Each structure stands twice: as structure tokens, then as C-alpha cells.
PDB file of C-alpha atoms in Angstrom:
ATOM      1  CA  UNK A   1     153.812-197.271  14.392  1.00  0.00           C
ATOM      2  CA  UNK A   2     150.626-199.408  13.083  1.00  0.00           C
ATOM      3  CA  UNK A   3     149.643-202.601  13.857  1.00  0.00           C
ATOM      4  CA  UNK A   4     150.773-205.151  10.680  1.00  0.00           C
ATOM      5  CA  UNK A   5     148.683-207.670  10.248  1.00  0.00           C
ATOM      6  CA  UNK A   6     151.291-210.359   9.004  1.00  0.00           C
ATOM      7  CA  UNK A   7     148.582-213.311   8.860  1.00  0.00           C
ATOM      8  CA  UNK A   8     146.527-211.146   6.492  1.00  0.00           C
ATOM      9  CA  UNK A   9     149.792-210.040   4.133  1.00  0.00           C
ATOM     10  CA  UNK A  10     150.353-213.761   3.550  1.00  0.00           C
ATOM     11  CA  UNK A  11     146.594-214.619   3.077  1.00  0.00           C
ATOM     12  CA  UNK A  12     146.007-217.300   5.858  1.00  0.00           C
ATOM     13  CA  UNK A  13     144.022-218.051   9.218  1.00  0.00           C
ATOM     14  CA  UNK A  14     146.077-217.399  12.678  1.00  0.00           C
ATOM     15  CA  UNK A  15     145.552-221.447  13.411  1.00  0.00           C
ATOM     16  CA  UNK A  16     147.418-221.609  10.069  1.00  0.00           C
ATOM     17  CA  UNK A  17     149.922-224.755  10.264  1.00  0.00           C
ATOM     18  CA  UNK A  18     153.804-224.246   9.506  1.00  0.00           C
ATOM     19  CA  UNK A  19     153.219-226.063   6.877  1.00  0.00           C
ATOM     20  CA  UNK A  20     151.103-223.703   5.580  1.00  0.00           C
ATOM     21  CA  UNK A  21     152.520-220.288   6.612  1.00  0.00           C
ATOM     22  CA  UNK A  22     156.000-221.820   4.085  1.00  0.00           C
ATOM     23  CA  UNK A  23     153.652-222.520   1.339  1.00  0.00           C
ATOM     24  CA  UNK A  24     151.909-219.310   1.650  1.00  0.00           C
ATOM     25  CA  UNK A  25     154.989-217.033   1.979  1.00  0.00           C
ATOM     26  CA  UNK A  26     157.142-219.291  -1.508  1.00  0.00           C
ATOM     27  CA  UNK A  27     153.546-218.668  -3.266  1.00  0.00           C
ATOM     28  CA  UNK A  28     153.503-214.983  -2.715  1.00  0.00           C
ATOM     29  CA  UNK A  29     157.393-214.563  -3.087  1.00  0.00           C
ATOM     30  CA  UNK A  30     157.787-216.381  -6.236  1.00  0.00           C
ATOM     31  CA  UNK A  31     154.630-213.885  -7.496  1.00  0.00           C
ATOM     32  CA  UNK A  32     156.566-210.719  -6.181  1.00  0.00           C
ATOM     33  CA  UNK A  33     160.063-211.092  -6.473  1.00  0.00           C
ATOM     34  CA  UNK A  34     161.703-208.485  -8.216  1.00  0.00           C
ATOM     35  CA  UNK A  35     163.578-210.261 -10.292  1.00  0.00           C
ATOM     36  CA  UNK A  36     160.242-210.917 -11.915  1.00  0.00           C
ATOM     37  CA  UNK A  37     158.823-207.685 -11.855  1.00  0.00           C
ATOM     38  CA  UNK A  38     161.838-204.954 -12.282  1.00  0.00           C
ATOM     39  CA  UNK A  39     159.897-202.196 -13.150  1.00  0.00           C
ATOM     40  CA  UNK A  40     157.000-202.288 -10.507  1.00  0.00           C
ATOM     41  CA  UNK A  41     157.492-200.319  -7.223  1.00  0.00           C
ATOM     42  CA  UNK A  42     154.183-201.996  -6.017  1.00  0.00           C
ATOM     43  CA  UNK A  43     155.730-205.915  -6.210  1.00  0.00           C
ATOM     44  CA  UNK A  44     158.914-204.491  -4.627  1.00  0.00           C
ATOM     45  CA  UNK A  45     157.175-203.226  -1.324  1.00  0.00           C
ATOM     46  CA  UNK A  46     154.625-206.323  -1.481  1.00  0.00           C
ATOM     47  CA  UNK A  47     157.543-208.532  -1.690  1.00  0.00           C
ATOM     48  CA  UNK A  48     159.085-206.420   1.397  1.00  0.00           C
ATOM     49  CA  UNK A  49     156.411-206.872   3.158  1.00  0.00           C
ATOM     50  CA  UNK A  50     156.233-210.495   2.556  1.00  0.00           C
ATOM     51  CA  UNK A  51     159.576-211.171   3.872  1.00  0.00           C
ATOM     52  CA  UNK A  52     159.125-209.381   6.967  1.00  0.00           C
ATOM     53  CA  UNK A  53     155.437-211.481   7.389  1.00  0.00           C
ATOM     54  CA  UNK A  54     157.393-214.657   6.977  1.00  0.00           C
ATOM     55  CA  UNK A  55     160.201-213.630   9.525  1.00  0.00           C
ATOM     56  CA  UNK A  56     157.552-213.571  12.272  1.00  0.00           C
ATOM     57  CA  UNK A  57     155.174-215.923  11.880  1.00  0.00           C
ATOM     58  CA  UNK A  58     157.849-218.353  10.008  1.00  0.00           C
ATOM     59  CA  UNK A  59     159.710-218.815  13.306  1.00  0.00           C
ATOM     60  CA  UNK A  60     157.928-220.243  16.260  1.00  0.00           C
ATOM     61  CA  UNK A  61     159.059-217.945  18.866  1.00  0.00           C
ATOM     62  CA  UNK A  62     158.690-214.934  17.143  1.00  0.00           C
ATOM     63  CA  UNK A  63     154.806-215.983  16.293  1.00  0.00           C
ATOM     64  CA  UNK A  64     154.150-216.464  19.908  1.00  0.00           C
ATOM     65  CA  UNK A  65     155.869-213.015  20.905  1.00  0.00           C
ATOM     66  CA  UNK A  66     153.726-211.727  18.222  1.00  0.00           C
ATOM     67  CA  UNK A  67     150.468-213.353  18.843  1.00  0.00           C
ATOM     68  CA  UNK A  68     150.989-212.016  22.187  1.00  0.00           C
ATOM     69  CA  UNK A  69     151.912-208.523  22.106  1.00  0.00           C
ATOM     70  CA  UNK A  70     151.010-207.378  18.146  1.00  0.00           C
ATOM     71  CA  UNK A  71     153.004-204.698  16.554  1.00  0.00           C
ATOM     72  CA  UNK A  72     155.626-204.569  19.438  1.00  0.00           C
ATOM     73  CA  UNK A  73     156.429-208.481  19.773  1.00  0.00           C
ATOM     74  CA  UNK A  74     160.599-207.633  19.761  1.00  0.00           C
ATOM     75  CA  UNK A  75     160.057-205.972  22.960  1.00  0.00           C
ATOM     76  CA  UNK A  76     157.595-207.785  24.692  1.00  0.00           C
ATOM     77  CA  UNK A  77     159.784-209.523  27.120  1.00  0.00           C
ATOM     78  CA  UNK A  78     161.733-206.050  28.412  1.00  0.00           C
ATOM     79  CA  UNK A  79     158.230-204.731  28.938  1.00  0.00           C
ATOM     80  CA  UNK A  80     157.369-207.374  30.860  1.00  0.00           C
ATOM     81  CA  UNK A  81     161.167-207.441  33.330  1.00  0.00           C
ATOM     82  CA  UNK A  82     160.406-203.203  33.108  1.00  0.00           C
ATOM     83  CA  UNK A  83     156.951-203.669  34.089  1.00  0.00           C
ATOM     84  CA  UNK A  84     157.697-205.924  36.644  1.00  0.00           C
ATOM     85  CA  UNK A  85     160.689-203.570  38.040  1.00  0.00           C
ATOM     86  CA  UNK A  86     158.389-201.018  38.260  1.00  0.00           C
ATOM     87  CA  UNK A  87     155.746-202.717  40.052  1.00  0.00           C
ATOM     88  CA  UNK A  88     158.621-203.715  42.601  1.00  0.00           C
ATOM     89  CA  UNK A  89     159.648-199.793  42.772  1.00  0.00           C
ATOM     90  CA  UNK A  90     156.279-198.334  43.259  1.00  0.00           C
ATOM     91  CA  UNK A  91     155.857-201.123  46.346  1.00  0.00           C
ATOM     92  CA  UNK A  92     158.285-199.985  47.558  1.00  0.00           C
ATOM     93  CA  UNK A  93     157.752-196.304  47.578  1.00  0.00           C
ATOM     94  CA  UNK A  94     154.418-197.060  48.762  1.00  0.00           C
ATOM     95  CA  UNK A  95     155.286-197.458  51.975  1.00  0.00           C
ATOM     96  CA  UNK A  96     156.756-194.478  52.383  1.00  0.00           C
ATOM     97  CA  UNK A  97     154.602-192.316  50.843  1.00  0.00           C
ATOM     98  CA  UNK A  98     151.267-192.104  48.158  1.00  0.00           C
ATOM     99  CA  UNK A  99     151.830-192.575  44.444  1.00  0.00           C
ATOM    100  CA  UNK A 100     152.150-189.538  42.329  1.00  0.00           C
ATOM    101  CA  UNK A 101     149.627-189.520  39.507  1.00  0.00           C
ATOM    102  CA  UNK A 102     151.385-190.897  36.402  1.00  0.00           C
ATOM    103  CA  UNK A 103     153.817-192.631  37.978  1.00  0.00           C
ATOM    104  CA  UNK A 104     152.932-196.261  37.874  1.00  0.00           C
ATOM    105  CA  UNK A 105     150.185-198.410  38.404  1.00  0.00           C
ATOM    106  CA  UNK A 106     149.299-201.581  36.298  1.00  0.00           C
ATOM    107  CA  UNK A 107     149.557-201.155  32.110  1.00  0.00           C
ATOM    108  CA  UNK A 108     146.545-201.797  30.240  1.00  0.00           C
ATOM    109  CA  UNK A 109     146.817-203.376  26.393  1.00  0.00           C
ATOM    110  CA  UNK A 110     146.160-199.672  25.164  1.00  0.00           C
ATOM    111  CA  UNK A 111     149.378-198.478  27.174  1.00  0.00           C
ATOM    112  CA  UNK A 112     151.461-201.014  25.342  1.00  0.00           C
ATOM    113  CA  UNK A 113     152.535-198.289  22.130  1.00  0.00           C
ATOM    114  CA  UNK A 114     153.182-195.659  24.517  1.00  0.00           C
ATOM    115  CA  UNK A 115     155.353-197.996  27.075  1.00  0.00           C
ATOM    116  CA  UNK A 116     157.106-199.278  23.733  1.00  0.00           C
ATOM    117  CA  UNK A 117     157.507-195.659  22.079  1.00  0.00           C
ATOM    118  CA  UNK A 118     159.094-194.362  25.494  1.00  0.00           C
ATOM    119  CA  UNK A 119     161.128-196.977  26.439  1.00  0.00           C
ATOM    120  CA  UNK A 120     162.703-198.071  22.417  1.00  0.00           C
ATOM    121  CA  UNK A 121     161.206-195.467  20.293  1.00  0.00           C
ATOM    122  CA  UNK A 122     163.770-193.174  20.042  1.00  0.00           C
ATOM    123  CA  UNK A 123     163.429-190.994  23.975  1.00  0.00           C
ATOM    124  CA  UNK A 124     166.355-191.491  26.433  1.00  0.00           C
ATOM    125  CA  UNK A 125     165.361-193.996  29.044  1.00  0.00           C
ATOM    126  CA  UNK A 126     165.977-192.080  33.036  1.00  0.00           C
ATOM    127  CA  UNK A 127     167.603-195.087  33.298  1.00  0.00           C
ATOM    128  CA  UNK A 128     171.134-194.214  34.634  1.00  0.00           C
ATOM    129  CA  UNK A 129     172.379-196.655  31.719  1.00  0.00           C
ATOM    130  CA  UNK A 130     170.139-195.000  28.891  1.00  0.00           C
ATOM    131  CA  UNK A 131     168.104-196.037  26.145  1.00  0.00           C
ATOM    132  CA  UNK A 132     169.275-199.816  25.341  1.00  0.00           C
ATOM    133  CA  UNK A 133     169.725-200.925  21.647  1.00  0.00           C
ATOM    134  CA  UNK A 134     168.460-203.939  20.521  1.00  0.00           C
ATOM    135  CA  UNK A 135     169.451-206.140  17.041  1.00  0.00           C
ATOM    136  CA  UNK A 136     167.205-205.253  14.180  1.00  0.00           C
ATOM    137  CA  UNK A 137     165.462-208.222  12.571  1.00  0.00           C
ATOM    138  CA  UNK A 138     166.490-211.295  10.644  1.00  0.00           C
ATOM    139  CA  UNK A 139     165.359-211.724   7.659  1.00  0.00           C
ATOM    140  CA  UNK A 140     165.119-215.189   5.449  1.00  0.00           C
ATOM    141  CA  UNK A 141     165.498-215.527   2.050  1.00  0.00           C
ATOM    142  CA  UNK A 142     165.387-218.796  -0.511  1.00  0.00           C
ATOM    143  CA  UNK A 143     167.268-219.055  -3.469  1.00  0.00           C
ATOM    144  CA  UNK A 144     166.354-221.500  -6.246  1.00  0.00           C
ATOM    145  CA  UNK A 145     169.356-223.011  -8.135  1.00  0.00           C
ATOM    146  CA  UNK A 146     169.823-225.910 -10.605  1.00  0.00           C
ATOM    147  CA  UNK A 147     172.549-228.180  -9.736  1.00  0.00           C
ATOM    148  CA  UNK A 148     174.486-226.995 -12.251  1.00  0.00           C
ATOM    149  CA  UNK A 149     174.836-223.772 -10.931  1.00  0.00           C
ATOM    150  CA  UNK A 150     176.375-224.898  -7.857  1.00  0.00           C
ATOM    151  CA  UNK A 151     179.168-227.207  -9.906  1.00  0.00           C
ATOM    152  CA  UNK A 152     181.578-224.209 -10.068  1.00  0.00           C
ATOM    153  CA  UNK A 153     181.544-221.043  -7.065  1.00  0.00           C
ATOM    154  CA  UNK A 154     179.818-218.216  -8.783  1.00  0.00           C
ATOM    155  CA  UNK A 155     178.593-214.672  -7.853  1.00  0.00           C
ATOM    156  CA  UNK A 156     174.922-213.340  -8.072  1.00  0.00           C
ATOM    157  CA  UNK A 157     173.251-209.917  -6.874  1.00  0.00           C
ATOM    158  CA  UNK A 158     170.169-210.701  -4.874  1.00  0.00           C
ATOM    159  CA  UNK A 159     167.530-208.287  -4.020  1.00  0.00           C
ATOM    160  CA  UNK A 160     166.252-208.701  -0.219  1.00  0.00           C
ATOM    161  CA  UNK A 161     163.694-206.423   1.205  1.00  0.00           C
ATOM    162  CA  UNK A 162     164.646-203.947  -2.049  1.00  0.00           C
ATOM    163  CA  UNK A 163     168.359-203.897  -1.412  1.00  0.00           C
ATOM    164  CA  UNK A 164     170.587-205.621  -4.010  1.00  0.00           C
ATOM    165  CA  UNK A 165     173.380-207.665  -1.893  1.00  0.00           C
ATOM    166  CA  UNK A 166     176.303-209.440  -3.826  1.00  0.00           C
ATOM    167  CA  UNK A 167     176.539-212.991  -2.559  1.00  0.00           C
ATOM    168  CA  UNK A 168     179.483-215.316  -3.576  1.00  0.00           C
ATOM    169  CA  UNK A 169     177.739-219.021  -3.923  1.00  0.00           C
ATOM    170  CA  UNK A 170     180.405-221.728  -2.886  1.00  0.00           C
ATOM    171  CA  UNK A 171     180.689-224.998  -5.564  1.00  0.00           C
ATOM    172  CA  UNK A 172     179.466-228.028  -3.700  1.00  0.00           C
ATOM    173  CA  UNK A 173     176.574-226.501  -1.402  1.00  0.00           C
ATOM    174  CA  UNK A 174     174.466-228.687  -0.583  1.00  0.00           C
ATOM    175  CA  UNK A 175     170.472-228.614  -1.091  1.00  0.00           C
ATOM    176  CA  UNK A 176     168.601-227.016   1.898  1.00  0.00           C
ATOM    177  CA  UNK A 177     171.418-225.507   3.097  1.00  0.00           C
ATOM    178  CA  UNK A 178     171.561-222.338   4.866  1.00  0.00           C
ATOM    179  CA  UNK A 179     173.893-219.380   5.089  1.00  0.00           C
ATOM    180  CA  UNK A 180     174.165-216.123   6.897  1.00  0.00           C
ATOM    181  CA  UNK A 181     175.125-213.051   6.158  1.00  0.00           C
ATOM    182  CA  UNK A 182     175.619-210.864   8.968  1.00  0.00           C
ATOM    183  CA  UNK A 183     174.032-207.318   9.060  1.00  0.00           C
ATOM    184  CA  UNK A 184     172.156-207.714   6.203  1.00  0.00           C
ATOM    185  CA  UNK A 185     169.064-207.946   7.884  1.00  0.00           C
ATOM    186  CA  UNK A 186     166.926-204.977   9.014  1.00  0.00           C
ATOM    187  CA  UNK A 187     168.713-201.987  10.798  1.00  0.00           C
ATOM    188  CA  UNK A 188     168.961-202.071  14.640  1.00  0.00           C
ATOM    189  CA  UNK A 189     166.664-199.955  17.363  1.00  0.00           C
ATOM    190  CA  UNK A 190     168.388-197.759  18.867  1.00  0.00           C
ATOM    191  CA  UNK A 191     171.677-197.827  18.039  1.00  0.00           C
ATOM    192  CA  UNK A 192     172.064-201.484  18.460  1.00  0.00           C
ATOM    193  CA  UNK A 193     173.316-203.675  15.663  1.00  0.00           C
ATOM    194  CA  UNK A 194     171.716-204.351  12.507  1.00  0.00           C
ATOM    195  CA  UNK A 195     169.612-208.333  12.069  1.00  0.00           C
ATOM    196  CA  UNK A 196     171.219-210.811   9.880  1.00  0.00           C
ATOM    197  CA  UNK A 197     170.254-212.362   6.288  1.00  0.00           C
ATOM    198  CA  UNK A 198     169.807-215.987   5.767  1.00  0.00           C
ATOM    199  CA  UNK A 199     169.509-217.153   2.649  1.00  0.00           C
ATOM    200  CA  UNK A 200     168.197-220.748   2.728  1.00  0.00           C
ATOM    201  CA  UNK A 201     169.455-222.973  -1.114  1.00  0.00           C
ATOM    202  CA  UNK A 202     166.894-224.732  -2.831  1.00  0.00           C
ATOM    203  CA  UNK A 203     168.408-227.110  -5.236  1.00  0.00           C
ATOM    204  CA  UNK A 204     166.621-228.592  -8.035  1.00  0.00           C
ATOM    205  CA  UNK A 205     168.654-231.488 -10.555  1.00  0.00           C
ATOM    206  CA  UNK A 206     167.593-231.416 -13.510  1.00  0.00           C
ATOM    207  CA  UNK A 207     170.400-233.481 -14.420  1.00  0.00           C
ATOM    208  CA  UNK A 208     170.634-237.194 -15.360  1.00  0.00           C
ATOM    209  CA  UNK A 209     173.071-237.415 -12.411  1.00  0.00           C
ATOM    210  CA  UNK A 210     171.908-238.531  -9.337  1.00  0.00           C
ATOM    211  CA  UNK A 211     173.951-236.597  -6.113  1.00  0.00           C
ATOM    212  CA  UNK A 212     174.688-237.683  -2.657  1.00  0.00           C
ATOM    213  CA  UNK A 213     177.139-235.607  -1.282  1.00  0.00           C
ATOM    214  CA  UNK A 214     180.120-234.950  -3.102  1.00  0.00           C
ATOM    215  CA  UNK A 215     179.451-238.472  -4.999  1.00  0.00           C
ATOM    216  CA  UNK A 216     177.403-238.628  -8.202  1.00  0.00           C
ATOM    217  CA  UNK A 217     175.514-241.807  -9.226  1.00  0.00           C
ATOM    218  CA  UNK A 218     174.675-242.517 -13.513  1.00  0.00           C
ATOM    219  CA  UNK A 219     173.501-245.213 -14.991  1.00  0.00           C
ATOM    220  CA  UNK A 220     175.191-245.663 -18.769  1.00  0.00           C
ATOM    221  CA  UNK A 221     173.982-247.987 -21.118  1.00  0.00           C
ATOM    222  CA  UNK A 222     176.239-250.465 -23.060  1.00  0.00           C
ATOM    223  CA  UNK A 223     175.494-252.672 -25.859  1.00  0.00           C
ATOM    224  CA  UNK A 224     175.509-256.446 -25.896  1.00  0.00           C
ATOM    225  CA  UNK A 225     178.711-256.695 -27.894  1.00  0.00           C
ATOM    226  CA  UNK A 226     180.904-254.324 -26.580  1.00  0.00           C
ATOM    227  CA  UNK A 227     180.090-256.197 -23.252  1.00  0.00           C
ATOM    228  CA  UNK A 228     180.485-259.522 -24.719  1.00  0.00           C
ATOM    229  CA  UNK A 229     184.133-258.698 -26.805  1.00  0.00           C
ATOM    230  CA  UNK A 230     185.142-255.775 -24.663  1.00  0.00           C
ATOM    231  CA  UNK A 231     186.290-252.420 -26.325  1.00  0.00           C
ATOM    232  CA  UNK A 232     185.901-248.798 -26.120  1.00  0.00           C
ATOM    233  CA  UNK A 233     182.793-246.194 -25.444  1.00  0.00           C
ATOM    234  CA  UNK A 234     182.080-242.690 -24.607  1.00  0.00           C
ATOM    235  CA  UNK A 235     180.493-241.793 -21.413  1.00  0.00           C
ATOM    236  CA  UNK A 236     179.081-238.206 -20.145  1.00  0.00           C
ATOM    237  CA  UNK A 237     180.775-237.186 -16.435  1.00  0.00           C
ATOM    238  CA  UNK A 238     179.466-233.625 -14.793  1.00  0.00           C
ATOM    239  CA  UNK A 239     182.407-231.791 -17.090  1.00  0.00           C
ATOM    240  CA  UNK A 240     182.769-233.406 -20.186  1.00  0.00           C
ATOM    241  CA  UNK A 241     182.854-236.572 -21.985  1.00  0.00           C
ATOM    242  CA  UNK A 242     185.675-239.076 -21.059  1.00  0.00           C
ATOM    243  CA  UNK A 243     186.033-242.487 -22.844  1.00  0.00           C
ATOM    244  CA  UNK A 244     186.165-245.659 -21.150  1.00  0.00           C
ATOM    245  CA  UNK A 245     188.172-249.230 -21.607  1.00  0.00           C
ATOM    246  CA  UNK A 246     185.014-251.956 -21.162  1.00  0.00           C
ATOM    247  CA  UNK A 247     186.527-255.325 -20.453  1.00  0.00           C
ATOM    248  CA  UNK A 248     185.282-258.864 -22.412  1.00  0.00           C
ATOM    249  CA  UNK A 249     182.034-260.574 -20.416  1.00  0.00           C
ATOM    250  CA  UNK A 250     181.352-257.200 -18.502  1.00  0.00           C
ATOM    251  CA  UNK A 251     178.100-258.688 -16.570  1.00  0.00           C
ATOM    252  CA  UNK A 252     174.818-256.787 -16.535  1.00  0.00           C
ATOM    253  CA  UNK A 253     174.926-253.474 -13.650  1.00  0.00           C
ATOM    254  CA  UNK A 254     178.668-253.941 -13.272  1.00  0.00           C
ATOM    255  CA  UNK A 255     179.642-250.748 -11.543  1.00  0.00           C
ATOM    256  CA  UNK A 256     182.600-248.521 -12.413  1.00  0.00           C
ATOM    257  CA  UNK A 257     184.187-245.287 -10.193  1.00  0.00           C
ATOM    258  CA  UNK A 258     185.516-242.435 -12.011  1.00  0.00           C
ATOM    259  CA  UNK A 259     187.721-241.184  -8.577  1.00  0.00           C
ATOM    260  CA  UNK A 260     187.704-237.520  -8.786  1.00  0.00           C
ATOM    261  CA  UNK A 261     184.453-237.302 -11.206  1.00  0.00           C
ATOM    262  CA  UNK A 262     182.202-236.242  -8.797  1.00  0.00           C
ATOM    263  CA  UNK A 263     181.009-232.729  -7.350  1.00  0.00           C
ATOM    264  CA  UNK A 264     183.302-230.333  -5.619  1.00  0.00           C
ATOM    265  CA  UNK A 265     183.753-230.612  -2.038  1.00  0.00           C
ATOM    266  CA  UNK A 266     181.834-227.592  -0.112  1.00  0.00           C
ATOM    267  CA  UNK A 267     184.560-225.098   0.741  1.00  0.00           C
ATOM    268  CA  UNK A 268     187.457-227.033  -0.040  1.00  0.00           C
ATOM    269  CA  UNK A 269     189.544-226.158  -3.229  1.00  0.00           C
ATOM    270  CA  UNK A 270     189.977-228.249  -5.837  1.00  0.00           C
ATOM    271  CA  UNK A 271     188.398-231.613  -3.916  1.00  0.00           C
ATOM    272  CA  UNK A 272     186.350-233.496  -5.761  1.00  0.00           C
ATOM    273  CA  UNK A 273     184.159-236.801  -5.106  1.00  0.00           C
ATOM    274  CA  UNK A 274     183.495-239.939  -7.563  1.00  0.00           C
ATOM    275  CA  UNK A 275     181.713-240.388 -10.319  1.00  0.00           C
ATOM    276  CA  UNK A 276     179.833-243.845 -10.132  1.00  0.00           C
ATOM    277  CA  UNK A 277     178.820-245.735 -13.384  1.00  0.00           C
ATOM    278  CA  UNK A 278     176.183-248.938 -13.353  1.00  0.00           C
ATOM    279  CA  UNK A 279     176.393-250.759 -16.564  1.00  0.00           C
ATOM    280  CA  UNK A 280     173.065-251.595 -18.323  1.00  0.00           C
ATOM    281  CA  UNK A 281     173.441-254.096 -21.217  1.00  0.00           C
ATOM    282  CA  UNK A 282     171.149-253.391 -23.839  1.00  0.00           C
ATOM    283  CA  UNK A 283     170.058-256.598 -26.394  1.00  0.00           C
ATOM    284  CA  UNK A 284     169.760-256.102 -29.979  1.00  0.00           C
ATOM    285  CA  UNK A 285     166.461-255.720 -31.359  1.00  0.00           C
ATOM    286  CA  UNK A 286     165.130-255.986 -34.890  1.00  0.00           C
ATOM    287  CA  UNK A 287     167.548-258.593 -35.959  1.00  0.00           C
ATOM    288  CA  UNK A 288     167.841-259.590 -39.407  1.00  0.00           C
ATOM    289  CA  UNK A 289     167.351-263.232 -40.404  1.00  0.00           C
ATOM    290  CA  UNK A 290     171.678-263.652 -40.991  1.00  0.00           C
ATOM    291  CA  UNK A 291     171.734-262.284 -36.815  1.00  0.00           C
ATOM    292  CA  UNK A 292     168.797-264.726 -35.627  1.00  0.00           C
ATOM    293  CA  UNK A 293     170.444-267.476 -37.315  1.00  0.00           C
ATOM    294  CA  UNK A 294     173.989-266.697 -36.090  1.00  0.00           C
ATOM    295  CA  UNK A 295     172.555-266.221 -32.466  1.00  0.00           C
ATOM    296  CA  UNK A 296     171.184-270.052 -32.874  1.00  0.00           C
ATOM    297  CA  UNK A 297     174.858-271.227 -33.780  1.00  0.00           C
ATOM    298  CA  UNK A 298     175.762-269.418 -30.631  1.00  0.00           C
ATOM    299  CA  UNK A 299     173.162-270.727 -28.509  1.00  0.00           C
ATOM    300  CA  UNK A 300     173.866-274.445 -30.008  1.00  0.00           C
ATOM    301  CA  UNK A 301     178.010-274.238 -28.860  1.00  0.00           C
ATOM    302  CA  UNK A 302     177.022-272.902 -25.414  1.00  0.00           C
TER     303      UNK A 302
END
């Protein structure tokens, strides 16, 4: 197995910020994602290998395993407790009598792939237990919806790592949300079980709704005289256009609830939130000379 150089796949220094490794790894995944190059083999293995870059040095622990021990960071810890139990062993049969050549003695950093290839690569341990499998690798994914898409639960087929997985979005979730979707993620070593996928929701509203939770917020403008007299208007919810009963002297940012005009409730069928309104009474402009002069005979009996 190579060595992967993860900080050069995603372009940046190895003092590189978290910050930074996220910016670097949406840059190069928005470039190469498949969905925006279906016909090139090339994009689909960079994108691949962008993934896998981000899975490392995007988690904290697995950038210090792999700063540490390079290609074979997953195992770096059971090399260590084996080393370590086989330091203890040869002690021990020390005393009794010399060391064979070959068996033991302290591991140098070019030992590492051969330690690594015995002991997970594939050869039966002489443990009594046998070769121990360990959980493939978790891979992270973000998906960029617009709130729209998340009003009603909706399938889509995703491509991860070149596989196409169909994933059934719930209505209601919420932005930055994550979900997982277990053994999805890159197959296991050894026999053990396969990583898990989590697929992290980017949100964007693009709506004139404002959301907060299962509330949403809207601001509705309403003319002078309709506020004044009261009467009837049209207003825009999430679903469709409902019409409203304004009653007479409705002041200025008077707000109104629709109850069940809101967004679904995550996982829960048919629950909805509210739908707030804020009034915003507009004055007439560009009156005529009759309007001025009626406004005056207004102003004069107030």
C-alpha cells in the first residue's frame, strides 16, 4: 500500500487550520462531484479521493493518528499495545534464554508497512484468536438543498466515493444537520464491518420566509386603507395563497399566526408549526390634488 499524501490531494500546508482543511475539501468537491461531471472517470476518482482526504484530516483524531503514523494511521494504536506485548514477551524469554534472530527487538519507522501488512493485511495472526477485523472508514458527505426541498420528504440518489446510494430526505430537517447511514462507508479490514456514511445538510433559503424551527416568520405588506376600514387581502403561506379578514385601525407591525402554516415537524407526520405575519402599512404616494385635499379634511376633524 502507498503512502497518500492527503494534505497534498486537498492543496494545503500540514499547519493548515480546520477552518481551512473544510474550505479546501467544499472547493475541490463542488469542482469534482459527479453530478457535475457524469461522463469523466478522472473527476470521479479525484472526487474519491477527496472524500477519503477530508475523512482524515477533517476529524481531529484521525489527523493526529495520521500525522503520526502515515499511510497506516487506523492501526497505529494496536501496533503500539502489539509492540508493547511483544517487548513484554521477549523480556521475558530473555531470561531464559537468547533471542532468536527475527524474533523481536525494537521496530524502526521502515518496519511499520511490514508490522501493518502482517498483522491486518490479509495473513492469519499466530495469535490463538486470529487475525482481528477492524470497521472500515467513515466517510462524510454534504448535501446542498434549498429550503424548499426539504418542505415535503423526498428521495434522491447520491453518489459517494462512486457508489450511487438512495437516501430518503425527511420534511422538516433542519440546516446543518447530520445523518448516518450505516455501512455505507468504506468496506471493513479483515472481515470486520464496513464504516458508516454521514451525510451532513446544508440548507440554503432562498425564500422570502424566514425559518426557526418548525415556525416561519413573513413580513406582508398592507395598504393604508384596508388597515384604516378593515377588509379582505391575499397573503402567500409556504403552500399556497390563503386570504385573510384585516380588522378596522389594524396598527402598523400588528402580528398575525397562521397555526399550522409553518414547516413540517422533523419526523413527525403530518405536524406542522405557525406561520407568523407582521403587518407593514404602506402610505399612498403620488396623490392626486382631490386625495391631498380630502386627506386635509381628514387631518382638520382629527
Amino acid at each position: 500500500m502507498n503512502f497518500v499524501d492527503y494534505y497534498k490531494i486537498l492543496g494545503i500546508d500540514k499547519k493548515a487550520s480546520e477552518q481551512e482543511v473544510k474550505k479546501a475539501y467544499r472547493k475541490l468537491a463542488r469542482k469534482y462531484h459527479p453530478d457535475l461531471n457524469p461522463e469523466s472517470k478522472e473527476a470521479e476518482v479525484k472526487f474519491k479521493e477527496i472524500n477519503e482526504a477530508n475523512e482524515v484530516l477533517g476529524n481531529a483524531e484521525n489527523r493526529k493518528k495520521y500525522d503520526k503514523y502515515g499511510k497506516d494511521w487506523q492501526h497505529g494504536e494496536e501496533f503500539e499495545k502489539a509492540q508493547q506485548q511483544q517487548r513484554h514477551q521477549q523480556s521475558s524469554r530473555g531470561q531464559q534464554r537468547h533471542q532468536q534472530p527475527g524474533g523481536g527487538g525494537s521496530f524502526s519507522e521502515d518496519d511499520f508497512s511490514d508490522f501493518f501488512e502482517s498483522m491486518f493485511g490479509g495473513a492469519r495472526s499466530s495469535s490463538q484468536h486470529g487475525t482481528r477485523g477492524f470497521k472500515g472508514q467513515d466517510f462524510n458527505a454534504e448535501l446542498q438543498l434549498d429550503l424548499k426541498d426539504v418542505y415535503q420528504s423526498h428521495q434522491q440518489v447520491l453518489t459517494v466515493n462512486g457508489n450511487k446510494i438512495r437516501l430518503t430526505i425527511p420534511a422538516g430537517i433542519e440546516n446543518d444537520q447530520v445523518i448516518k447511514i450505516k455501512g455505507k462507508g468504506a468496506p471493513g479490514v479483515n472481515g470486520g464491518p464496513n464504516g458508516d456514511l454521514y451525510i451532513k445538510f446544508t440548507i440554503q433559503n432562498k425564500t422570502s420566509f424566514k425559518r426557526d424551527g418548525k415556525n416561519l416568520y413573513a413580513d406582508i405588506d398592507l395598504d393604508l386603507y384596508t388597515a384604516l376600514l378593515g377588509g379582505e387581502m391575499e397573503a402567500e403561506t409556504f403552500d399556497g395563497k390563503v386570504k385573510l379578514k384585516i380588522a378596522a385601525e389594524t396598527p402598523n407591525k400588528t402580528k398575525v399566526k397562521l397555526k399550522g402554516k409553518g414547516f413540517p415537524v422533523y419526523r413527525k407526520e403530518n405536524q406542522f408549526g405557525d406561520l407568523i405575519l407582521t403587518y407593514h402599512i404602506q402610505a399612498p404616494t403620488n396623490l392626486s390634488d382631490k386625495e391631498k385635499a380630502l386627506f386635509k379634511e381628514l387631518q382638520k376633524l382629527r
